[in-house]
Coordinates of C-alpha atoms in Angstrom, one line a residue:
M1 CA 58.2 75.4 46.0
K2 CA 54.5 75.6 46.8
T3 CA 52.9 79.0 47.2
A4 CA 50.5 79.9 50.0
A5 CA 47.7 79.9 47.5
E6 CA 48.5 76.3 46.5
D7 CA 48.7 75.3 50.1
A8 CA 45.1 76.5 50.7
L9 CA 43.6 74.4 47.9
A10 CA 42.1 71.8 50.2
K11 CA 38.3 71.6 49.9
V12 CA 37.8 70.5 53.5
P13 CA 38.2 72.4 56.8
E14 CA 41.0 72.3 59.3
V15 CA 40.4 69.9 62.1
T16 CA 39.8 72.0 65.2
L17 CA 37.6 71.9 68.2
G18 CA 34.9 73.7 66.3
F19 CA 35.1 71.1 63.6
W20 CA 34.3 68.3 66.0
L21 CA 31.5 70.2 67.7
I22 CA 29.8 70.8 64.4
K23 CA 30.5 67.2 63.3
I24 CA 28.7 65.8 66.4
A25 CA 25.8 68.1 65.9
A26 CA 25.6 67.1 62.2
T27 CA 25.6 63.4 63.0
T28 CA 22.9 63.9 65.6
L29 CA 20.9 65.9 63.1
G30 CA 21.3 63.2 60.6
E31 CA 19.7 60.7 63.0
T32 CA 16.7 62.9 63.9
G33 CA 16.3 64.2 60.3
G34 CA 16.5 60.8 58.8
D35 CA 14.0 59.4 61.2
A36 CA 11.7 62.4 60.7
V37 CA 11.4 61.6 57.0
S38 CA 11.3 57.8 57.1
M39 CA 9.2 57.4 60.3
S40 CA 7.4 60.6 61.2
M41 CA 6.3 61.2 57.6
N42 CA 5.7 57.5 57.2
L43 CA 7.7 57.4 53.9
G44 CA 9.7 54.3 54.9
Y45 CA 13.4 53.6 54.8
L46 CA 13.6 52.9 51.1
V47 CA 11.9 56.1 50.0
G48 CA 13.8 58.1 52.6
T49 CA 17.1 56.7 51.3
A50 CA 16.2 57.6 47.8
I51 CA 15.4 61.2 48.8
F52 CA 18.5 61.7 50.8
A53 CA 20.7 59.9 48.2
G54 CA 19.5 62.4 45.7
I55 CA 20.4 65.3 48.0
F56 CA 23.7 63.7 48.7
L57 CA 24.6 63.4 45.0
I58 CA 23.6 67.0 44.4
A59 CA 25.6 68.3 47.4
V60 CA 28.7 66.2 46.5
S61 CA 28.6 67.4 42.9
A62 CA 28.5 71.0 44.0
Q63 CA 31.3 70.4 46.5
I64 CA 33.5 68.9 43.8
R65 CA 32.8 71.6 41.3
S66 CA 33.5 74.3 43.8
R67 CA 37.0 75.9 43.4
K68 CA 37.6 76.5 47.1
F69 CA 36.4 75.6 50.5
H70 CA 32.9 76.9 51.5
P71 CA 31.9 76.1 55.1
F72 CA 28.1 76.0 54.5
L73 CA 28.4 73.8 51.4
Y74 CA 30.8 71.5 53.1
W75 CA 28.6 71.0 56.2
T76 CA 25.5 70.7 54.0
T77 CA 27.2 67.8 52.3
I78 CA 28.1 66.3 55.7
V79 CA 24.5 66.4 56.8
A80 CA 23.5 64.8 53.5
T81 CA 25.8 61.9 54.3
T82 CA 24.4 61.5 57.8
T83 CA 20.8 61.5 56.7
V84 CA 21.3 59.0 53.9
G85 CA 23.5 57.0 56.2
T86 CA 20.6 56.8 58.8
T87 CA 17.9 55.7 56.4
L88 CA 20.2 53.3 54.4
A89 CA 21.5 51.6 57.6
D90 CA 17.9 51.3 58.9
F91 CA 16.8 49.9 55.6
A92 CA 19.6 47.3 55.5
D93 CA 19.3 46.3 59.2
R94 CA 15.5 46.3 59.5
S95 CA 13.8 46.0 56.1
L96 CA 16.3 43.6 54.6
G97 CA 16.7 41.7 57.9
I98 CA 20.5 41.8 58.0
G99 CA 20.4 42.9 61.6
Y100 CA 22.6 45.3 63.5
A101 CA 25.6 42.9 63.8
G102 CA 25.4 41.9 60.1
G103 CA 25.0 45.5 58.9
S104 CA 27.8 46.8 61.1
T105 CA 30.2 44.1 59.9
L106 CA 29.3 44.6 56.2
L107 CA 29.7 48.4 56.5
L108 CA 33.0 48.2 58.4
A109 CA 34.3 46.0 55.6
L110 CA 33.1 48.5 53.0
L111 CA 34.7 51.4 54.9
M112 CA 38.0 49.6 55.3
A113 CA 38.0 48.7 51.6
S114 CA 37.3 52.4 50.7
L115 CA 40.2 53.6 52.7
L116 CA 42.5 50.9 51.3
V117 CA 41.6 51.6 47.7
W118 CA 41.9 55.4 48.3
Y119 CA 45.4 54.8 49.8
R120 CA 46.5 52.5 47.0
A121 CA 45.3 54.9 44.3
L122 CA 46.6 58.2 45.7
G123 CA 49.2 57.3 48.4
S124 CA 47.5 59.0 51.3
V125 CA 44.1 59.2 53.0
S126 CA 45.0 62.4 54.9
V127 CA 42.3 65.1 54.7
S128 CA 45.1 67.6 53.9
T129 CA 45.4 65.9 50.5
V130 CA 41.8 66.3 49.5
R131 CA 42.5 68.8 46.7
S132 CA 41.5 67.0 43.5
P133 CA 38.3 65.5 42.2
A134 CA 39.7 62.0 42.6
A135 CA 40.6 62.6 46.3
E136 CA 37.2 64.2 46.9
G137 CA 35.4 61.3 45.4
F138 CA 37.2 58.9 47.7
Y139 CA 36.7 61.2 50.7
W140 CA 33.0 61.5 50.3
V141 CA 32.5 57.8 49.6
T142 CA 34.5 57.0 52.7
I143 CA 32.5 59.4 54.7
M144 CA 29.2 58.0 53.5
F145 CA 30.3 54.5 54.5
S146 CA 31.4 55.8 57.9
Q147 CA 28.1 57.6 58.5
T148 CA 26.1 54.5 57.6
L149 CA 28.3 52.3 59.7
G150 CA 27.8 54.7 62.6
T151 CA 24.0 54.4 62.5
A152 CA 24.2 50.6 62.6
L153 CA 26.9 50.5 65.2
G154 CA 25.0 53.0 67.4
D155 CA 21.8 50.9 67.2
W156 CA 23.7 47.7 67.8
T157 CA 25.3 49.1 71.0
A158 CA 22.2 50.7 72.4
D159 CA 19.7 47.9 71.5
T160 CA 21.4 44.5 71.0
A161 CA 24.2 45.1 73.5
G162 CA 21.6 46.4 76.0
L163 CA 23.5 49.6 76.9
H164 CA 20.6 51.8 76.0
Y165 CA 21.1 55.3 74.7
T166 CA 22.9 56.9 77.7
G167 CA 25.1 53.9 78.2
A168 CA 26.1 53.8 74.5
A169 CA 26.7 57.5 74.5
L170 CA 29.1 57.1 77.5
V171 CA 30.9 54.3 75.7
F172 CA 31.5 56.3 72.5
S173 CA 32.4 59.4 74.5
A174 CA 35.0 57.4 76.4
L175 CA 36.5 56.0 73.2
L176 CA 36.7 59.5 71.8
A177 CA 38.4 60.7 75.0
V178 CA 41.0 57.9 74.4
I179 CA 41.6 59.2 70.9
V180 CA 42.1 62.7 72.2
A181 CA 44.6 61.5 74.8
A182 CA 46.4 59.5 72.1
S183 CA 46.6 62.6 69.9
R184 CA 48.1 64.7 72.7
W185 CA 50.5 62.2 74.3
T186 CA 51.5 59.6 71.7
R187 CA 53.0 59.5 68.2
V188 CA 50.2 57.5 66.7
S189 CA 49.4 58.6 63.1
R190 CA 47.2 61.7 63.2
T191 CA 45.5 60.5 60.0
L192 CA 44.6 57.2 61.7
L193 CA 43.3 59.0 64.8
F194 CA 41.3 61.5 62.6
W195 CA 39.4 58.7 60.9
A196 CA 38.9 56.8 64.1
A197 CA 37.4 59.9 65.7
F198 CA 35.4 60.7 62.6
I199 CA 33.9 57.2 62.6
L200 CA 33.1 57.2 66.3
T201 CA 31.3 60.6 66.3
R202 CA 28.7 59.0 64.1
P203 CA 27.4 56.3 66.5
L204 CA 27.6 58.9 69.3
G205 CA 25.4 61.2 67.3
A206 CA 23.1 58.3 66.4
V207 CA 22.5 57.3 70.1
V208 CA 22.1 60.9 71.2
G209 CA 19.6 61.5 68.4
D210 CA 17.6 58.4 69.4
F211 CA 17.8 59.5 73.0
L212 CA 16.2 62.8 72.0
D213 CA 13.3 61.5 70.0
K214 CA 12.5 58.0 71.1
P215 CA 9.5 57.3 73.5
L216 CA 9.9 57.5 77.2
N217 CA 9.2 53.8 77.6
A218 CA 12.1 53.1 75.3
G219 CA 14.5 55.2 77.3
G220 CA 14.2 58.4 75.2
L221 CA 13.0 62.0 75.9
A222 CA 10.1 61.7 73.4
L223 CA 10.9 65.0 71.7
S224 CA 9.5 65.8 68.4
R225 CA 11.8 64.8 65.6
Y226 CA 11.0 68.0 63.8
S227 CA 11.8 70.3 66.8
A228 CA 14.9 68.3 67.7
S229 CA 16.1 68.6 64.1
A230 CA 15.4 72.3 64.0
A231 CA 17.2 72.9 67.2
L232 CA 20.3 71.0 66.0
L233 CA 20.2 72.8 62.7
A234 CA 20.1 76.2 64.5
F235 CA 23.1 75.1 66.7
M236 CA 25.0 74.0 63.6
L237 CA 24.4 77.3 61.8
A238 CA 25.5 79.3 64.9
A239 CA 28.6 77.2 65.4
I240 CA 29.6 77.6 61.7
L241 CA 29.3 81.3 62.1
L242 CA 31.1 81.4 65.5
F243 CA 34.0 79.0 64.7
K244 CA 35.6 80.6 61.7
Q245 CA 36.9 77.8 59.6
R246 CA 39.7 77.7 57.1
A247 CA 40.6 75.1 54.4
A248 CA 43.0 72.5 55.6
R249 CA 46.6 73.2 54.6
A250 CA 48.4 70.8 52.3
A251 CA 50.8 68.4 54.0
H252 CA 54.5 69.1 53.4

């Protein structure tokens, strides 16, 4: 029989309203922060990716070495995945010329492959089972792919599909509303709904981030990427303090 201490070994937070609010802010920050380094600082997508990949590896290593759930460490790692996802997707889509459609398709395949390998190796992709280094490794690789996919998908929807930032934001918000409804009134797998929502919050954050900092003639608000990133970071810190988070309980 498992003890209460063993049940609390998960290294990720419970999925609550606060979790989703912070996640959306983190994905938006990833867009503005990634663009601030690659565009505003004129470092380019490749250098930006190298910088954020280094931060991501350091954060993931600290997260895996940690013996328990630490909210600030966890969300620092999430932000690291969103920033490296932003610059990596932009590098693939624009610098390598794969395009939004090609990049989105490739990243979706990688994401599905990551989930499949994780499931085949450990028998579950539920966040409540993320209690071992192996599970954490799969978890963070899957998240990185989902964050990178979200950037490409958001750009594809807003630009190639011609929905622009507000239209794309409405589309992804509507899809998230469908997932919320499914979680309340259907018996669809909660694990499936979690990953669907997790994936969709990234393109939502991508188009909202672009809406904040892109020029007026491109449909944005032309805010400084630095000030937008600072405001989003302040919101995240306040939300982490306001919404007390606990580690996810192990599934029985």
